[in-house]
Amino acid sequence: MTKSIRDEAITALYRSLSPETICIADLGCSSGPNTFLAISGLVKTIYEECKSNGQKQSPEFHVFLNDLPGNDFNMIFRSLPAFYEDLRKHMRDGFDPNCFVTGVAGSFYARLFPSKSLHFVHSSYSLHWISQVPDGIEDNKGNIYVSRTSPPTVVKAYYEQYERDFVTFLKYRSKELVKGGRMILTMLGRKNEDLYSKGCYYVLEPLAMALKELAAMGLIEEEKVNSFNIPTTIHLLQK
């Protein structure tokens, strides 16, 4: 659903700036079969743009794959040969996929890159995770996120934590992007104004139910369930 938006953004960037090396950051890259999906699409889009213009070679790409330090970067690096082979199969006519991949461990709620070093920032299904569980939600007992039984203070705490985090995210990316750079952010959200609409709860409610049942069976302490909250805002963001 977002591919056409990404393609349009990276093409417009290349047409306006024509950099010899395009620096791309994928924030919250995770690890697994989808890690290179967006990056591969962006590189191939520029290849097609260059080919249509009669160019003999596309620009070089420096790709930064970012996630928290606990991410399995070793799996990502082991996947690189298959990623490069896929690019070579797509890029024919003498084009060489000069794509250099770097792993960057750290929170995207902090500075990650030098000033004015990135042309394109991409993040998909990551920014609904906030930097921490909000403070002051001790009275959210029986819930692991914002639900209908959560006090208004809990809803307010989540909103304010998300607002602080997103402002911080934009502040740091504004320093790291070159003038005229582009950014595509895809986030989970709800389709209506109902804060407690069922759409978002399909993700979290089964976990909440399982934890409550384990506590009722005496397999885990009820106090641990009451003190457990997930640092996510998918239930607060409206599309």
Coordinates of C-alpha atoms in Angstrom, one line a residue:
M1 CA 0.0 0.0 0.0
T2 CA 2.9 2.4 0.6
K3 CA 5.2 1.3 -2.2
S4 CA 3.9 3.9 -4.7
I5 CA 4.4 6.6 -2.1
R6 CA 8.0 5.4 -1.4
D7 CA 8.7 5.2 -5.2
E8 CA 7.4 8.7 -5.8
A9 CA 9.4 10.2 -2.9
I10 CA 12.8 8.6 -3.8
T11 CA 12.3 9.4 -7.5
A12 CA 11.5 13.1 -6.7
L13 CA 14.6 13.2 -4.4
Y14 CA 16.9 11.9 -7.1
R15 CA 15.5 14.2 -9.7
S16 CA 16.0 17.3 -7.5
L17 CA 19.3 16.5 -5.9
S18 CA 21.0 13.9 -8.2
P19 CA 23.5 12.8 -5.5
E20 CA 26.4 10.6 -6.5
T21 CA 25.7 8.5 -3.4
I22 CA 22.2 8.2 -1.9
C23 CA 22.3 7.7 1.8
I24 CA 19.2 5.9 3.1
A25 CA 18.3 5.0 6.7
D26 CA 15.7 2.4 7.5
L27 CA 14.8 2.9 11.2
G28 CA 13.4 0.0 13.1
C29 CA 14.6 -2.5 10.4
S30 CA 14.2 -5.6 12.6
S31 CA 15.6 -8.8 11.2
G32 CA 14.1 -11.5 8.9
P33 CA 12.7 -11.8 5.4
N34 CA 11.2 -8.3 5.3
T35 CA 14.3 -6.4 6.4
F36 CA 15.5 -5.7 2.9
L37 CA 12.1 -5.4 1.3
A38 CA 11.8 -1.6 1.3
I39 CA 15.5 -1.0 0.6
S40 CA 15.5 -3.3 -2.3
G41 CA 12.4 -1.5 -3.7
L42 CA 14.1 1.9 -3.4
V43 CA 17.3 0.8 -5.1
K44 CA 15.4 -0.8 -7.9
T45 CA 13.2 2.3 -8.4
I46 CA 16.3 4.5 -8.9
Y47 CA 17.7 1.9 -11.3
E48 CA 14.6 2.1 -13.4
E49 CA 14.7 5.9 -13.3
C50 CA 18.3 6.0 -14.5
K51 CA 17.6 3.4 -17.2
S52 CA 14.6 5.4 -18.5
N53 CA 16.9 8.5 -18.8
G54 CA 19.5 6.6 -20.8
Q55 CA 22.1 6.6 -18.0
K56 CA 24.7 3.9 -18.0
Q57 CA 25.0 3.6 -14.3
S58 CA 22.9 4.3 -11.2
P59 CA 24.3 6.2 -8.2
E60 CA 25.9 4.4 -5.3
F61 CA 23.8 3.6 -2.2
H62 CA 24.8 3.7 1.4
V63 CA 22.2 2.0 3.4
F64 CA 22.0 2.3 7.2
L65 CA 19.9 -0.4 8.9
N66 CA 18.9 0.8 12.4
D67 CA 17.3 -1.0 15.3
L68 CA 17.9 -1.4 19.1
P69 CA 21.1 -3.0 20.2
G70 CA 19.3 -6.3 21.0
N71 CA 18.2 -6.7 17.4
D72 CA 19.7 -9.7 15.5
F73 CA 22.1 -7.8 13.3
N74 CA 24.0 -11.1 12.6
M75 CA 21.0 -12.5 10.8
I76 CA 20.8 -9.3 8.7
F77 CA 24.5 -9.6 7.7
R78 CA 24.1 -13.3 6.8
S79 CA 21.2 -12.2 4.5
L80 CA 23.4 -9.8 2.6
P81 CA 24.6 -12.2 -0.2
A82 CA 21.0 -13.0 -1.1
F83 CA 20.1 -9.3 -1.1
Y84 CA 23.0 -8.5 -3.4
E85 CA 22.2 -11.4 -5.7
D86 CA 18.6 -10.2 -6.0
L87 CA 19.8 -6.7 -7.0
R88 CA 22.1 -8.2 -9.7
K89 CA 19.4 -10.2 -11.2
H90 CA 17.2 -7.1 -11.5
M91 CA 19.9 -4.7 -12.6
R92 CA 21.1 -5.8 -16.0
D93 CA 22.4 -3.9 -19.0
G94 CA 25.8 -3.4 -17.3
F95 CA 24.4 -1.7 -14.2
D96 CA 26.3 -2.6 -11.0
P97 CA 24.3 -2.4 -7.7
N98 CA 26.8 -0.5 -5.7
C99 CA 24.9 -0.8 -2.5
F100 CA 26.8 -0.7 0.8
V101 CA 25.0 -1.7 4.0
T102 CA 25.8 -0.7 7.5
G103 CA 24.2 -1.7 10.8
V104 CA 23.4 1.1 13.2
A105 CA 22.4 0.0 16.8
G106 CA 20.6 2.5 18.9
S107 CA 17.2 4.1 19.6
F108 CA 15.7 6.4 16.9
Y109 CA 14.7 8.7 19.8
A110 CA 18.3 9.8 19.9
R111 CA 20.8 11.1 17.4
L112 CA 22.1 8.3 15.2
F113 CA 23.8 10.0 12.2
P114 CA 26.1 13.0 11.5
S115 CA 24.4 16.3 10.6
K116 CA 23.1 16.6 7.0
S117 CA 24.2 13.1 6.1
L118 CA 21.0 11.4 5.0
H119 CA 19.0 11.8 1.8
F120 CA 16.1 9.4 2.6
V121 CA 14.7 8.2 5.9
H122 CA 12.3 5.2 6.0
S123 CA 10.5 3.7 8.9
S124 CA 7.6 1.1 8.8
Y125 CA 5.6 -0.2 11.7
S126 CA 8.1 1.1 14.3
L127 CA 7.0 4.5 15.5
H128 CA 4.0 3.2 17.4
W129 CA 6.6 2.0 19.9
I130 CA 7.4 4.7 22.4
S131 CA 10.7 5.1 24.2
Q132 CA 9.4 3.8 27.5
V133 CA 6.3 2.9 29.5
P134 CA 4.9 6.3 30.6
D135 CA 5.4 7.3 34.2
G136 CA 2.5 7.6 36.6
I137 CA 0.3 4.7 35.3
E138 CA 0.5 2.5 38.4
D139 CA -3.3 2.6 38.6
N140 CA -3.7 0.8 35.3
K141 CA -4.1 -2.5 37.1
G142 CA -5.7 -5.4 35.1
N143 CA -4.6 -3.8 31.8
I144 CA -1.4 -4.0 29.8
Y145 CA -2.2 -1.0 27.6
V146 CA -4.9 1.7 27.3
S147 CA -8.3 0.0 27.5
R148 CA -11.9 1.0 28.4
T149 CA -11.1 0.3 32.1
S150 CA -8.0 2.5 32.1
P151 CA -8.3 5.7 34.1
P152 CA -8.1 9.0 32.1
T153 CA -4.7 9.7 33.7
V154 CA -3.3 6.6 32.0
V155 CA -4.6 7.7 28.6
K156 CA -3.2 11.2 29.2
A157 CA 0.2 9.8 30.2
Y158 CA 0.4 7.7 27.0
Y159 CA -0.5 10.6 24.8
E160 CA 2.0 12.9 26.4
Q161 CA 4.8 10.3 26.2
Y162 CA 4.1 9.7 22.5
E163 CA 4.0 13.5 21.8
R164 CA 7.4 14.0 23.5
D165 CA 8.9 11.0 21.7
F166 CA 7.6 12.0 18.3
V167 CA 8.8 15.6 18.6
T168 CA 12.2 14.3 19.7
F169 CA 12.3 11.9 16.7
L170 CA 11.5 14.8 14.2
K171 CA 14.0 17.1 15.9
Y172 CA 16.9 14.6 15.4
R173 CA 15.9 13.6 11.9
S174 CA 15.8 17.3 10.9
K175 CA 19.4 17.6 11.9
E176 CA 20.5 14.4 10.0
L177 CA 18.6 15.0 6.7
V178 CA 20.2 17.0 4.0
K179 CA 18.3 20.0 2.6
G180 CA 15.6 18.6 0.3
G181 CA 15.8 15.1 1.9
R182 CA 12.7 13.0 2.1
M183 CA 11.2 10.9 4.9
I184 CA 8.5 8.2 4.7
L185 CA 7.0 7.0 8.0
T186 CA 4.3 4.2 8.2
M187 CA 2.6 3.7 11.5
L188 CA -0.3 1.6 12.8
G189 CA -3.4 3.4 13.9
R190 CA -7.2 3.3 14.1
K191 CA -9.6 4.2 11.4
N192 CA -12.1 6.2 13.5
E193 CA -12.3 8.5 16.5
D194 CA -13.2 5.8 19.0
L195 CA -10.2 5.4 21.2
Y196 CA -11.4 2.0 22.2
S197 CA -12.3 0.6 18.7
K198 CA -11.7 -3.1 18.3
G199 CA -9.3 -2.8 15.4
C200 CA -6.2 -2.1 17.5
Y201 CA -7.1 -4.5 20.2
Y202 CA -6.7 -7.6 18.0
V203 CA -3.0 -7.1 18.4
L204 CA -2.8 -6.8 22.3
E205 CA -6.0 -8.2 23.7
P206 CA -5.1 -11.9 23.3
L207 CA -1.8 -11.3 25.2
A208 CA -3.7 -9.5 28.0
M209 CA -6.2 -12.3 28.3
A210 CA -3.5 -15.0 28.4
L211 CA -1.6 -13.2 31.2
K212 CA -4.8 -12.7 33.3
E213 CA -5.6 -16.4 32.9
L214 CA -2.1 -17.4 33.9
A215 CA -2.4 -15.2 37.0
A216 CA -5.8 -16.7 37.8
M217 CA -4.2 -20.2 37.6
G218 CA -1.4 -19.1 40.0
L219 CA 1.3 -19.7 37.4
I220 CA 2.4 -16.0 37.5
E221 CA 2.0 -13.4 40.2
E222 CA -1.0 -11.1 39.8
E223 CA 1.1 -8.2 40.9
K224 CA 3.5 -8.8 38.0
V225 CA 0.6 -8.7 35.6
N226 CA -0.8 -5.5 37.2
S227 CA 2.6 -3.8 36.9
F228 CA 3.2 -4.8 33.3
N229 CA 2.4 -2.3 30.5
I230 CA 3.4 -2.3 26.9
P231 CA 5.1 0.9 25.5
T232 CA 3.0 1.2 22.4
T233 CA 0.5 3.7 21.1
I234 CA -1.3 1.9 18.3
H235 CA -4.6 2.5 20.1
L236 CA -4.1 6.2 20.3
L237 CA -3.1 7.1 16.7
Q238 CA -5.8 7.9 14.3
K239 CA -5.2 7.3 10.6

